[in-house]
Tab-separated table of C-alpha atoms in Angstrom:
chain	number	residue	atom	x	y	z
A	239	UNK	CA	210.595	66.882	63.753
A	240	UNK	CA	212.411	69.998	63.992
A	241	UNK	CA	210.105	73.247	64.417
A	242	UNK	CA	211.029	76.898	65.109
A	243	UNK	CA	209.952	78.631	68.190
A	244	UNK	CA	206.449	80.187	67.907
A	245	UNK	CA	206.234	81.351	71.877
A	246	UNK	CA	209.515	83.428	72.085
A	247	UNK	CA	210.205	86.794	73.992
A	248	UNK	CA	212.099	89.817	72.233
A	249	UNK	CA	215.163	89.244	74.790
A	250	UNK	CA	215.700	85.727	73.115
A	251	UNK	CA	215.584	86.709	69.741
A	252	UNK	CA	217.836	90.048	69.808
A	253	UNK	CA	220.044	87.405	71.670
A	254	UNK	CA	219.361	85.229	68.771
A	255	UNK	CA	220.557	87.828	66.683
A	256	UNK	CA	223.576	88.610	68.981
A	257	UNK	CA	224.979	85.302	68.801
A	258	UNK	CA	224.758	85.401	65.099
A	259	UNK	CA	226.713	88.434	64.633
A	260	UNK	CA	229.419	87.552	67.708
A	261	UNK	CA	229.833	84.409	65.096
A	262	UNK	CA	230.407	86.457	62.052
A	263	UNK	CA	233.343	88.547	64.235
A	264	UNK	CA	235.017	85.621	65.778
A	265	UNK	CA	235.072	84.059	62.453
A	266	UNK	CA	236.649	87.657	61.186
A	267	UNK	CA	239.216	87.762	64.150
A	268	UNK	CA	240.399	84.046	63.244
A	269	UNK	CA	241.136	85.320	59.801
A	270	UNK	CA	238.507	82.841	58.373
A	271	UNK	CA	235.954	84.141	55.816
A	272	UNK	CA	232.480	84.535	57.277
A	273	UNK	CA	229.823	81.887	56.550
A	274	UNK	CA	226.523	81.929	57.419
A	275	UNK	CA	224.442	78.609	57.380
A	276	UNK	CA	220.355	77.656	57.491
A	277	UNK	CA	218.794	74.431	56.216
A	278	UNK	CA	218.018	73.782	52.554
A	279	UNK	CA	214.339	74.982	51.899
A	280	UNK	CA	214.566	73.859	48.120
A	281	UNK	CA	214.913	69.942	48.645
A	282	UNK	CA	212.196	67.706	49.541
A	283	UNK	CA	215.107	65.275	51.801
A	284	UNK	CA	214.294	67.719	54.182
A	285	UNK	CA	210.987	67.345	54.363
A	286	UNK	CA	208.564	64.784	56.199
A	287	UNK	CA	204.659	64.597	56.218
A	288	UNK	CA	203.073	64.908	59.933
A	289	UNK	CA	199.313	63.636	59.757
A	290	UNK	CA	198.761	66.448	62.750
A	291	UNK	CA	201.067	69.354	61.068
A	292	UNK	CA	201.036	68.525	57.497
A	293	UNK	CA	204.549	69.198	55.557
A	294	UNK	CA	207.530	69.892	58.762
A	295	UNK	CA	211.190	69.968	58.855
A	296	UNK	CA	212.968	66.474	59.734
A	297	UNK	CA	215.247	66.370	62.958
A	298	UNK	CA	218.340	65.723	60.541
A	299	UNK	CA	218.780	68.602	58.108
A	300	UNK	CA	220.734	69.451	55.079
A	301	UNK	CA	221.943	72.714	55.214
A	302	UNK	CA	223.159	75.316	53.077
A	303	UNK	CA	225.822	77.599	53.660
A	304	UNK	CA	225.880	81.308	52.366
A	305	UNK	CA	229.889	82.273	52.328
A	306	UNK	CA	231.330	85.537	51.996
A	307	UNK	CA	234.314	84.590	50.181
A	308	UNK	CA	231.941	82.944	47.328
A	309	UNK	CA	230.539	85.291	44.221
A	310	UNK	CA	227.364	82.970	44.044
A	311	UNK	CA	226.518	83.885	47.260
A	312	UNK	CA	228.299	86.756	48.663
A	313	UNK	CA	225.056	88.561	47.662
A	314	UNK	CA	222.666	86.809	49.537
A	315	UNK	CA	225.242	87.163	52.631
A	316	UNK	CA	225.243	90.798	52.371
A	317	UNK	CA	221.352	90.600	52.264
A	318	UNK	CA	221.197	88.675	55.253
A	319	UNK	CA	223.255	90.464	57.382
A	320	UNK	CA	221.762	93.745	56.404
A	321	UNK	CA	218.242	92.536	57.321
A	322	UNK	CA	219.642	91.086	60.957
A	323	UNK	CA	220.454	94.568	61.755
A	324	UNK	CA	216.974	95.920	60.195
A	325	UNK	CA	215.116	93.394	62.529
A	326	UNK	CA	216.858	94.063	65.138
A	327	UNK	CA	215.981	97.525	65.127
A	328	UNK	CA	212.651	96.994	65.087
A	329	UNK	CA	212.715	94.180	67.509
A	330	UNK	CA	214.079	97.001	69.873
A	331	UNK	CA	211.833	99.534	69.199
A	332	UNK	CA	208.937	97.763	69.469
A	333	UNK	CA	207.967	98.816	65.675
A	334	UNK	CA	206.678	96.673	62.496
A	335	UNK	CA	206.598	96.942	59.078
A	336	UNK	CA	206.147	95.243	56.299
A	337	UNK	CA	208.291	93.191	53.260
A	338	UNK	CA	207.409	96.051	51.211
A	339	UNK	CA	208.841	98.776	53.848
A	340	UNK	CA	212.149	96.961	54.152
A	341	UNK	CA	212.713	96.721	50.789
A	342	UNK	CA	212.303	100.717	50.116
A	343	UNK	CA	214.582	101.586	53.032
A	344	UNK	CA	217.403	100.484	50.658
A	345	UNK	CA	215.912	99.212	46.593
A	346	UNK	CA	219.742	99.424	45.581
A	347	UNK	CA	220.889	96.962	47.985
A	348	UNK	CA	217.992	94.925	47.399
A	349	UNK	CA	217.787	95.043	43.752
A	350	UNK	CA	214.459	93.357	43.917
A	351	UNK	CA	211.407	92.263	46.250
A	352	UNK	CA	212.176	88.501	45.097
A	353	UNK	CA	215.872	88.971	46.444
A	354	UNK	CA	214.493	90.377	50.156
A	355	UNK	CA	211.666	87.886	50.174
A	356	UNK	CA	214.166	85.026	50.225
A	357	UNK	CA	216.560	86.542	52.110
A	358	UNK	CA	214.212	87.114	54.846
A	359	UNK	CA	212.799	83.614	54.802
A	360	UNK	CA	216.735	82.319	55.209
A	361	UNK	CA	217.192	84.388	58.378
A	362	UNK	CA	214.124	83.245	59.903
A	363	UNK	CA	215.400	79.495	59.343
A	364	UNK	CA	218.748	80.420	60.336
A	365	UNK	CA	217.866	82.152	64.101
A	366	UNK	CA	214.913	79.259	63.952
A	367	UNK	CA	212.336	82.278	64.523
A	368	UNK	CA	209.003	82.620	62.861
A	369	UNK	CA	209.267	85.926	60.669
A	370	UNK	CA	206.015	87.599	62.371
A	371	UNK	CA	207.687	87.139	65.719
A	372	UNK	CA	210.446	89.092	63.830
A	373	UNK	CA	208.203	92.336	63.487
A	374	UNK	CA	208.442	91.915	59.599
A	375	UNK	CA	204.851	91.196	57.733
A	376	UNK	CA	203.438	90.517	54.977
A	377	UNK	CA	200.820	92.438	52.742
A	378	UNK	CA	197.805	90.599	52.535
A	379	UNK	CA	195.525	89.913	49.188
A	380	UNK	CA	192.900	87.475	51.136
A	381	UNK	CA	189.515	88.553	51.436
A	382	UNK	CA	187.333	87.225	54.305
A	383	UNK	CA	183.032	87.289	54.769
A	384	UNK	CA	180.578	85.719	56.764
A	385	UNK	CA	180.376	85.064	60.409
A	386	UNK	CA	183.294	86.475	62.262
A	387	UNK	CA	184.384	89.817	64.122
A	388	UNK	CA	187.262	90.476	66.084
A	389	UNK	CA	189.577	93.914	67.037
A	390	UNK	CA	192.546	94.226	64.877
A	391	UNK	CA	195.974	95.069	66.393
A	392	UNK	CA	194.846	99.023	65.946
A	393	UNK	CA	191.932	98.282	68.307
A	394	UNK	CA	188.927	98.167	65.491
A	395	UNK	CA	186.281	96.073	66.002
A	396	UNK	CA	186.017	94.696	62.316
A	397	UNK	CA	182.527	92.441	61.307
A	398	UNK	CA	183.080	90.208	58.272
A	399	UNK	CA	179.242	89.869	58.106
A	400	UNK	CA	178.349	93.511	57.414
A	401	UNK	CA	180.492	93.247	53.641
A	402	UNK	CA	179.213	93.059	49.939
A	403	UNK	CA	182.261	92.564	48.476
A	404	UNK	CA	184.778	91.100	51.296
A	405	UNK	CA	186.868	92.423	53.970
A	406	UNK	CA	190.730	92.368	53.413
A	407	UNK	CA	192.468	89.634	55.517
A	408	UNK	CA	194.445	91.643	58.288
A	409	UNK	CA	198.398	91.894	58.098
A	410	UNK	CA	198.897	91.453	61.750
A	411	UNK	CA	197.324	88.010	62.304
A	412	UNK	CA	198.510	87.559	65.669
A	413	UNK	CA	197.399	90.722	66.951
A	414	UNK	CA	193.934	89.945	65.946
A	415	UNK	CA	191.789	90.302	69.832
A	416	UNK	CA	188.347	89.023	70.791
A	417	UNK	CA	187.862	86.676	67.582
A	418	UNK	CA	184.285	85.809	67.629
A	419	UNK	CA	182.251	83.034	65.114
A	420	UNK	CA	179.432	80.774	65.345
A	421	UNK	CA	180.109	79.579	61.869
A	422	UNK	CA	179.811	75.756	61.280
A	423	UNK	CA	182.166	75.584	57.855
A	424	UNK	CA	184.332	77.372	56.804
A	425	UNK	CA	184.622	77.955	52.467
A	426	UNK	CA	188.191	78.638	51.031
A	427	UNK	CA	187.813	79.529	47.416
A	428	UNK	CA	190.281	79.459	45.253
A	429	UNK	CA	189.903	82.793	42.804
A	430	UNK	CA	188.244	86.233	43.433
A	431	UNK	CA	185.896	85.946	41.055
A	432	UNK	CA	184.259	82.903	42.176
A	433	UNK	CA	184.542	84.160	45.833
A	434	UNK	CA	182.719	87.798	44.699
A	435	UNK	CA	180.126	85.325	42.871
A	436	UNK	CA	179.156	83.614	46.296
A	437	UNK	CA	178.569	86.894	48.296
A	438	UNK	CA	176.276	88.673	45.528
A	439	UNK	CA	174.224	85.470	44.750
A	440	UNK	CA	173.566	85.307	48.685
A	441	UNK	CA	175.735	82.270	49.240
A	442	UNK	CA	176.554	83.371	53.067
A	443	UNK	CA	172.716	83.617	54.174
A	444	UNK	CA	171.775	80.738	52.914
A	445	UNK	CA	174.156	78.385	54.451
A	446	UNK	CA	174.452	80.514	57.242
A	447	UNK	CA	176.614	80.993	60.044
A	448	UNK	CA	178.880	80.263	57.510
A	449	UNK	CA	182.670	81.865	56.765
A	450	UNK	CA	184.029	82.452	53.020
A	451	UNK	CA	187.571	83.302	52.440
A	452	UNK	CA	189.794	83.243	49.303
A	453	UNK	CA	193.285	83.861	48.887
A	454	UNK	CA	192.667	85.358	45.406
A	455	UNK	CA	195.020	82.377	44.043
A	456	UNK	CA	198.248	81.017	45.467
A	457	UNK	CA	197.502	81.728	49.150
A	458	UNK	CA	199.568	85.222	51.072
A	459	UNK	CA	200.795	83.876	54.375
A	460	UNK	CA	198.335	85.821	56.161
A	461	UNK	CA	195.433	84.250	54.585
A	462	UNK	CA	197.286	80.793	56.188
A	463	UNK	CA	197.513	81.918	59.434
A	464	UNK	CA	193.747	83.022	60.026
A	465	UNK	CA	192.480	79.742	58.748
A	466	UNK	CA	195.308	78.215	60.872
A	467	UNK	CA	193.806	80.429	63.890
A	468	UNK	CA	190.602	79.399	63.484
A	469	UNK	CA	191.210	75.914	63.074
A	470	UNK	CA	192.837	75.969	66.521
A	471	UNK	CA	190.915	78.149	68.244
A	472	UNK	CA	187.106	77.421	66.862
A	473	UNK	CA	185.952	73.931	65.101
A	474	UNK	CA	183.836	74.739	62.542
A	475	UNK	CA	184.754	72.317	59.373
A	476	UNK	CA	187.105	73.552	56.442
A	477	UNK	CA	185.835	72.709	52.697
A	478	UNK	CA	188.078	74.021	50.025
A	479	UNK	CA	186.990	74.984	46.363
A	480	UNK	CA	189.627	75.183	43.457
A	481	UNK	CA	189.387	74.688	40.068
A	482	UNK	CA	189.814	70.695	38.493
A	483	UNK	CA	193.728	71.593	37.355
A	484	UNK	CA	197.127	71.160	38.591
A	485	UNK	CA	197.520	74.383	39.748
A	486	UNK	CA	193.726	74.502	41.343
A	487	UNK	CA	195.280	71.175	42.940
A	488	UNK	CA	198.546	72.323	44.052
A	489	UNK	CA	196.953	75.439	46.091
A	490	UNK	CA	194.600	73.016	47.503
A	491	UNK	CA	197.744	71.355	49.017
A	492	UNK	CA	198.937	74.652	50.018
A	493	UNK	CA	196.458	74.964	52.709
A	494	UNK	CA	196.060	71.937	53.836
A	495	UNK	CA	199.907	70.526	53.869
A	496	UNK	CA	201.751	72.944	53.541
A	497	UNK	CA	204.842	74.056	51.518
A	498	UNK	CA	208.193	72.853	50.870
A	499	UNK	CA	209.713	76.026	51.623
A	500	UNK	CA	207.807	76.842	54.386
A	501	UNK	CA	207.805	73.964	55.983
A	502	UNK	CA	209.811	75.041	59.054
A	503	UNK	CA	206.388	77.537	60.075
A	504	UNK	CA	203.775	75.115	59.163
A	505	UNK	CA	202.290	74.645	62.956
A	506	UNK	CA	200.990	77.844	62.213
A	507	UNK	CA	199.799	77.976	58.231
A	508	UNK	CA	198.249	75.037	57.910
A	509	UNK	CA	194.793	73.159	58.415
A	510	UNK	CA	195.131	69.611	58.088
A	511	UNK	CA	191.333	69.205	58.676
A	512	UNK	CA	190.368	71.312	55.395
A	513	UNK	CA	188.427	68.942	53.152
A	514	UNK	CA	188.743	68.892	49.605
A	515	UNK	CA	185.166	70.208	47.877
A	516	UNK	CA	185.424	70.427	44.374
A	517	UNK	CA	185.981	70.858	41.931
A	518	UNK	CA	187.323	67.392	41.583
A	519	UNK	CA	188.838	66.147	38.407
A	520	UNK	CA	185.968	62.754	38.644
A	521	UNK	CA	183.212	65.705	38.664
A	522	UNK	CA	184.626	66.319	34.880
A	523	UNK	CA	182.483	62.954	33.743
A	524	UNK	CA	180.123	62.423	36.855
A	525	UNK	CA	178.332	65.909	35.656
A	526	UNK	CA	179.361	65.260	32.215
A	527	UNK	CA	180.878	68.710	31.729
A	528	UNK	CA	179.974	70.007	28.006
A	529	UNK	CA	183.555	69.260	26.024
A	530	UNK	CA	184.003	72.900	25.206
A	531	UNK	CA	184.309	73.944	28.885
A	532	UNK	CA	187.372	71.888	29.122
A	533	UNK	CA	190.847	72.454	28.220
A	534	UNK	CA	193.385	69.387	27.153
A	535	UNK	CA	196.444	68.951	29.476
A	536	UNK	CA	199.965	70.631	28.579
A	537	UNK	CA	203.083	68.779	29.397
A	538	UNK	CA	203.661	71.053	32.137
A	539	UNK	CA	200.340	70.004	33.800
A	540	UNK	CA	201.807	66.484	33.741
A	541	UNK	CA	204.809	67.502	35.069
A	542	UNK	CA	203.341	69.068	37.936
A	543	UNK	CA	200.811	66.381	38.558
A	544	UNK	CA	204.194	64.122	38.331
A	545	UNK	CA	205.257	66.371	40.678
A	546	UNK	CA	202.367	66.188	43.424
A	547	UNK	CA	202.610	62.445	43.064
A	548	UNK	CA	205.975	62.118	44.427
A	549	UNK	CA	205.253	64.334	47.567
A	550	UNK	CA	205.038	62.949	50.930
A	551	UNK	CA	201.604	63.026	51.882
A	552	UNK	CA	200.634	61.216	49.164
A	553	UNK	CA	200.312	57.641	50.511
A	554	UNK	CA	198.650	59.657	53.133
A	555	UNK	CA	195.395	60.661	50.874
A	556	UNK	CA	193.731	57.953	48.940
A	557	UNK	CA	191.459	60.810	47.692
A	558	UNK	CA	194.579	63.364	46.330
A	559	UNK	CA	196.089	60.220	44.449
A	560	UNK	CA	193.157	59.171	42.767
A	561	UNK	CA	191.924	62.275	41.536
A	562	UNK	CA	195.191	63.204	40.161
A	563	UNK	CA	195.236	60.118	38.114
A	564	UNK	CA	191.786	60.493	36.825
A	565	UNK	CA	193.240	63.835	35.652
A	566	UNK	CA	195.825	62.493	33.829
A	567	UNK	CA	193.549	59.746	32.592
A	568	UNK	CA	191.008	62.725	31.228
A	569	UNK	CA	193.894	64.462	29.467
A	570	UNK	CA	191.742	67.346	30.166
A	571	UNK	CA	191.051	70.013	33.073
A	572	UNK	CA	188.093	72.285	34.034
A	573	UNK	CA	188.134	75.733	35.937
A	574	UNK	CA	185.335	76.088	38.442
A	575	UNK	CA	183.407	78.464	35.825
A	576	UNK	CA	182.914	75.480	33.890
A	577	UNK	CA	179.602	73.880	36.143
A	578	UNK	CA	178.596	77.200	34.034
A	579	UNK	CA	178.332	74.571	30.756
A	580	UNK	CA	175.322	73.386	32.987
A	581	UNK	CA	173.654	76.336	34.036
A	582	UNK	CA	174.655	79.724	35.406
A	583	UNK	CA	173.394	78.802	39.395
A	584	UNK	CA	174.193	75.407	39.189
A	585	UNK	CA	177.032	76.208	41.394
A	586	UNK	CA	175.349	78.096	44.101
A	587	UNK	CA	172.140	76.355	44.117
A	588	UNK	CA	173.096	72.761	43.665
A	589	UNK	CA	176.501	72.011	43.329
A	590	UNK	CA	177.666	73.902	46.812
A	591	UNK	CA	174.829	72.580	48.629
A	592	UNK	CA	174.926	69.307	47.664
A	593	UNK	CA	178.897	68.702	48.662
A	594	UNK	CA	178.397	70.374	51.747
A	595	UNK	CA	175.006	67.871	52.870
A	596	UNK	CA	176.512	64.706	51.201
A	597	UNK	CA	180.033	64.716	51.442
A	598	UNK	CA	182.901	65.942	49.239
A	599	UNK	CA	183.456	63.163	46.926
């Protein structure tokens, strides 16, 4: 398994960096046009399935090259070199920002968020260095509650208990000091508005010392990285609630496997312990779920649940696979809202609890 280097000092990366650009030159000096080269994040040959990790990068990689002398990606090359010397600055300096700051210090060059996003994620593959550990974060959308404090990088002692609405996951995971729980599970939830639900209908005293997180969708990777942290560093158990769909499913995998293109950081985003809650696609008939509160499949549900079926930790869950065909056997899907069809607290009062004292499935 090939992995980047989480535990690395600034003098080896600005090396890193060094020997990258002392590349690009020589290549120059020999009259040869420039190329830069990381491995392929879009194929799935690159990707194995590590019981302990969840999705990593194999040993024997395919790898892309980004050429200078090419008009497909002459571009990206430009990108890429322009954010080497960006990092590099702030690698020196001591300094951080975020995606967002690096792609106003020049919108022209960048043309877009998408373009620096990707770019970004390339040059981390190419040096092999995790992109926190490259002073570059992300902006978070995660919202966290429940039993946990800790000092963020700034120094503040932050207390996820004393919230009514949630307490913005922090952007500087690593710099997060004295991180302090007692909770025994830990409740990712899928949307928002299911996560806002559980906090006013009192769902953190009851099963308290409890924690409840939600990455308001498909997860930021600083939502990742704090369940990662905790998972490592405390053992309470992970449940995970998403709604009985493809794409409920596929986020599901998110934080528990991994991604494909972030494969090469998953030591560090992923919690192969998280259990999968609800809603399950069997839950559709074992409740009997009134017909109106579903919604029939589209052929690009299929495709993605095609899609999910051909991954490789598949053969790996015996759960995953055989909820994914009772999905496709249903030719319907239901979003979390729809335990609603059998009354407005049946998902706090009965459907929560029950999961959580008897077991997920």
């Amino acid at each position: 398994m090939a992995s980047l280097e989480f535990d690395i000092d600034k003098g080896t990366i600005l090396s890193k960096i060094d020997e990258v650009i002392l590349s690009v030159l020589q290549q120059i000096n020999d009259n040869k046009p420039p190329v830069l080269s990381h491995f392929n994040r879009s194929t799935w040959l690159n990707v194995s399935y590590d019981e302990n990790i969840g999705l990593c990068v194999n040993d024997a990689m395919k790898m892309t090259s980004v050429r200078f002398d090419s008009k497909q990606s002459i571009k990206k090359f430009t990108l890429m070199m322009k954010l080497l010397s960006m990092i590099y600055r702030l690698i020196q300096t001591g300094s951080f920002c975020t995606k967002r700051d690096l792609y106003y210090q020049d919108t022209t060059l960048f043309g877009n968020q998408t373009a620096l996003d990707e770019a970004l994620e390339n040059v981390s593959c190419m040096i092999q260095v995790p992109r926190w550990r490259l002073h570059v974060l992300a902006t978070s959308k995660g919202c966290i509650a429940g039993n946990l404090c800790f000092h963020d990088v700034d120094g503040n002692y932050v207390d996820c208990s004393q919230t009514k609405a949630g307490i913005q996951v922090p952007s500087h995971i690593e710099g997060l000091e004295h991180i302090q729980t007692d909770a025994d599970l830990v409740l990712v939830v899928e949307k928002d508005a299911i996560f806002q639900r559980l906090l006013s209908e009192g769902f953190c005293e009851r099963m308290r010392p409890c924690i409840v997180i939600t990455g308001k969708g498909f997860p930021d990777m600083n939502t990742r990285m704090l369940l990662n942290r905790l998972w490592r560093e405390f053992s309470p158990k992970f449940y995970i609630l998403v709604d009985a769909d493809p794409y409920g499913i596929e986020i599901m995998t998110v934080y528990k496997y991994g991604s494909r293109s972030l494969s090469f950081e998953a030591p560090m985003l992923t919690v192969p312990g998280l259990e999968w809650l609800g809603v399950l696609p069997s839950d559709i008939q074992r409740l009997r779920l009134k017909e109106d509160s579903l919604i029939d499949l589209k052929l690009s549900d299929r495709n993605k649940i095609s899609d999910i079926l051909a991954r490789p930790y598949i053969s790996k869950s015996q759960l995953l696979y055989k909820e994914l065909n009772v999905l496709l056997d249903l030719g319907k899907k239901a979003e979390i809202e729809s335990l609603d069809s059998i009354s407005t607290s049946f998902l706090t009062n009965v459907y929560l609890p029950t999961k959580l004292k008897h077991g997920c499935s």
